[in-house]
Amino acid sequence: MRFSRATHLLIFCKSRRSAKRTLENVLPFIEEKLFLKVNREKTMVDEAKKVKFLGFSFYEKKGESRVRIHPKSVAKMKAKVKELTSRSNGMGNEERAEKLRRYIMGWINYFKIADMKKLLQTTDEWMRRRIRMVYWKQWKRIKTKFEKLQSLGIHKQKAWEYANTRKSYWRTSNSPILSRSLGNNVLKNLGFLFFSDYYRQVIA
């Protein structure tokens, strides 16, 4: 049987010398025995920490090699979240929550083997702030902001004070008032899923 296409492959060795020797031996086997074509441009010997592999990278901790998400993959993920949490994308909040949910589930299921607990925590904080900013922008008018804040449990005086604020949308999105009125549980009840929550479900 001949195979027309191979998948990606990493071989780990204890030293560069050993890695070069392994490469010299394995290439003829792959090409002559398995009848697979090797992409020589992408075939290399390098330190694990310098390798990007299918969106992953590697690092050493206490003498042990571990897996994490490559910075380019993190940047791509944040760009997608920013796109989905932009008010100018024409989506309603239900659609926004659903698209974020699908994206987060797919992303976590793909990268779940990587060490990413801290990354997910900081990403969630940033994403929640962006979602709060979306709602704050949507409320627009002072009267609407005042009524919404009151309906979400903010005292009348504080609600009126914040409804009249001249602070930027982004700055207000990080205020104690929006953190309380549009708290984590409120956002979850509105249908939003967060990376850390789904990650805990997947690895449980």
XYZ file of C-alpha atoms in Angstrom:
204
model
C 0.000 0.000 0.000
C 1.251 3.468 -0.879
C 0.388 6.518 1.161
C 0.139 9.819 -0.640
C 0.356 12.011 2.418
C 1.855 11.856 5.901
C 1.018 13.768 9.019
C 3.304 15.996 11.075
C 5.823 14.252 13.297
C 8.202 15.165 16.108
C 10.999 12.927 17.376
C 12.616 13.876 20.678
C 16.214 12.954 21.458
C 18.551 13.610 24.365
C 21.172 15.468 22.325
C 21.604 17.277 19.006
C 24.083 14.630 17.888
C 21.585 11.885 18.624
C 18.865 13.829 16.836
C 20.968 14.208 13.686
C 21.780 10.515 13.680
C 18.108 9.629 14.160
C 17.095 11.900 11.292
C 19.637 10.300 8.967
C 18.244 6.857 9.781
C 14.566 7.640 9.775
C 14.385 9.518 6.464
C 15.240 6.479 4.294
C 12.754 4.386 6.256
C 9.922 6.880 5.747
C 10.616 7.390 2.069
C 11.741 3.910 0.973
C 9.726 1.652 3.268
C 6.578 3.692 3.894
C 6.643 5.384 0.476
C 5.968 8.791 2.032
C 7.381 12.055 0.747
C 9.256 14.103 3.322
C 9.119 17.884 3.118
C 12.824 18.665 3.469
C 12.207 22.403 3.945
C 10.211 21.750 7.095
C 12.407 18.909 8.353
C 14.966 20.129 10.879
C 16.922 19.409 14.030
C 16.399 22.040 16.718
C 15.853 22.594 20.427
C 12.333 21.736 21.551
C 11.754 25.200 23.026
C 12.332 26.772 19.584
C 9.870 24.547 17.757
C 6.337 25.530 16.752
C 4.231 22.457 16.090
C 0.564 22.651 15.023
C 0.060 25.745 17.173
C 1.961 24.369 20.179
C 5.406 25.127 21.579
C 7.511 23.533 24.296
C 9.340 24.631 27.418
C 11.285 23.104 30.261
C 10.167 23.094 33.880
C 12.154 21.348 36.610
C 14.030 19.346 34.013
C 10.839 18.185 32.318
C 9.684 19.170 28.826
C 6.156 20.534 28.825
C 3.658 21.747 26.238
C 2.197 25.216 25.955
C 0.433 27.273 23.304
C 2.645 29.117 20.856
C 2.452 32.947 21.148
C 1.246 33.193 17.530
C -1.668 30.891 18.368
C -2.494 33.009 21.432
C -2.420 36.184 19.332
C -4.707 34.583 16.754
C -7.153 33.511 19.465
C -7.257 37.004 20.997
C -7.818 38.567 17.583
C -10.816 36.263 17.069
C -12.254 37.065 20.506
C -11.773 40.774 19.804
C -13.634 40.367 16.519
C -16.533 38.543 18.202
C -16.755 41.089 21.037
C -16.763 44.092 18.741
C -19.978 46.086 18.744
C -19.422 47.045 15.099
C -19.739 43.474 13.792
C -23.533 43.730 13.518
C -24.294 40.803 15.831
C -26.932 40.752 18.526
C -25.839 39.639 21.972
C -27.460 36.196 21.710
C -25.654 35.510 18.449
C -22.440 36.916 19.923
C -22.682 34.610 22.944
C -23.388 31.584 20.744
C -20.467 32.262 18.382
C -18.132 32.825 21.307
C -19.348 29.599 22.886
C -18.680 27.568 19.742
C -15.269 29.148 19.254
C -14.191 28.625 22.874
C -15.293 24.986 22.895
C -13.426 24.218 19.688
C -10.311 26.071 20.799
C -10.147 24.392 24.224
C -10.763 20.933 22.785
C -7.865 21.436 20.373
C -5.349 22.897 22.845
C -6.440 21.054 26.023
C -3.146 19.158 26.411
C -1.205 22.417 26.865
C -0.422 24.211 30.126
C -2.667 27.254 29.937
C -4.454 27.875 33.238
C -2.982 31.345 33.801
C -3.477 32.294 30.150
C -7.161 31.393 30.320
C -7.691 33.381 33.506
C -6.219 36.574 32.057
C -8.027 36.023 28.751
C -11.359 35.625 30.554
C -10.842 38.855 32.516
C -10.102 40.729 29.305
C -13.012 39.121 27.439
C -15.504 39.904 30.215
C -14.363 43.517 30.144
C -14.923 43.673 26.394
C -18.414 42.169 26.763
C -19.297 44.720 29.446
C -18.111 47.472 27.135
C -20.432 46.152 24.412
C -23.449 46.392 26.719
C -22.427 49.820 28.005
C -22.179 51.130 24.451
C -25.526 49.597 23.529
C -27.291 51.325 26.382
C -26.189 54.707 24.888
C -28.633 57.143 26.479
C -28.265 58.311 30.075
C -31.817 57.228 30.872
C -31.226 53.751 29.495
C -27.973 53.355 31.422
C -29.649 54.548 34.600
C -32.551 52.131 34.239
C -30.360 49.174 33.282
C -27.996 49.697 36.199
C -30.898 49.908 38.626
C -32.483 46.769 37.202
C -29.176 44.980 37.779
C -29.078 45.897 41.454
C -27.156 49.179 41.553
C -28.396 51.761 44.060
C -30.269 54.681 42.512
C -27.658 57.314 43.419
C -24.727 55.297 42.086
C -26.687 54.311 38.986
C -27.387 57.957 38.208
C -23.754 58.906 38.862
C -22.408 56.298 36.446
C -25.108 56.897 33.871
C -23.744 60.444 33.609
C -20.046 59.529 33.579
C -17.816 61.010 30.903
C -15.212 58.292 31.217
C -14.397 56.299 28.104
C -16.279 53.094 27.320
C -13.168 50.999 27.915
C -12.381 52.639 31.255
C -15.963 52.326 32.445
C -16.042 48.666 31.467
C -13.508 48.011 34.231
C -15.377 49.978 36.881
C -16.686 48.378 40.107
C -20.226 49.297 39.023
C -20.155 47.287 35.788
C -18.218 44.481 37.470
C -21.114 44.223 39.931
C -24.057 44.847 37.624
C -22.684 42.709 34.792
C -20.844 40.278 37.032
C -19.564 36.875 35.992
C -22.756 35.050 36.920
C -24.914 37.618 35.145
C -22.880 37.186 31.959
C -23.158 33.404 32.254
C -26.937 33.727 32.611
C -26.897 35.829 29.444
C -25.403 32.819 27.655
C -21.695 33.625 27.674
C -19.170 30.836 28.170
C -15.644 31.463 29.417
C -12.411 29.665 28.647
C -11.548 28.687 32.229
C -15.001 27.256 32.951
C -15.053 25.071 29.862
C -11.419 24.003 30.355
C -12.280 22.705 33.842
C -15.149 20.706 32.357
C -12.942 19.176 29.676
C -10.080 18.103 31.942
C -12.285 16.981 34.837
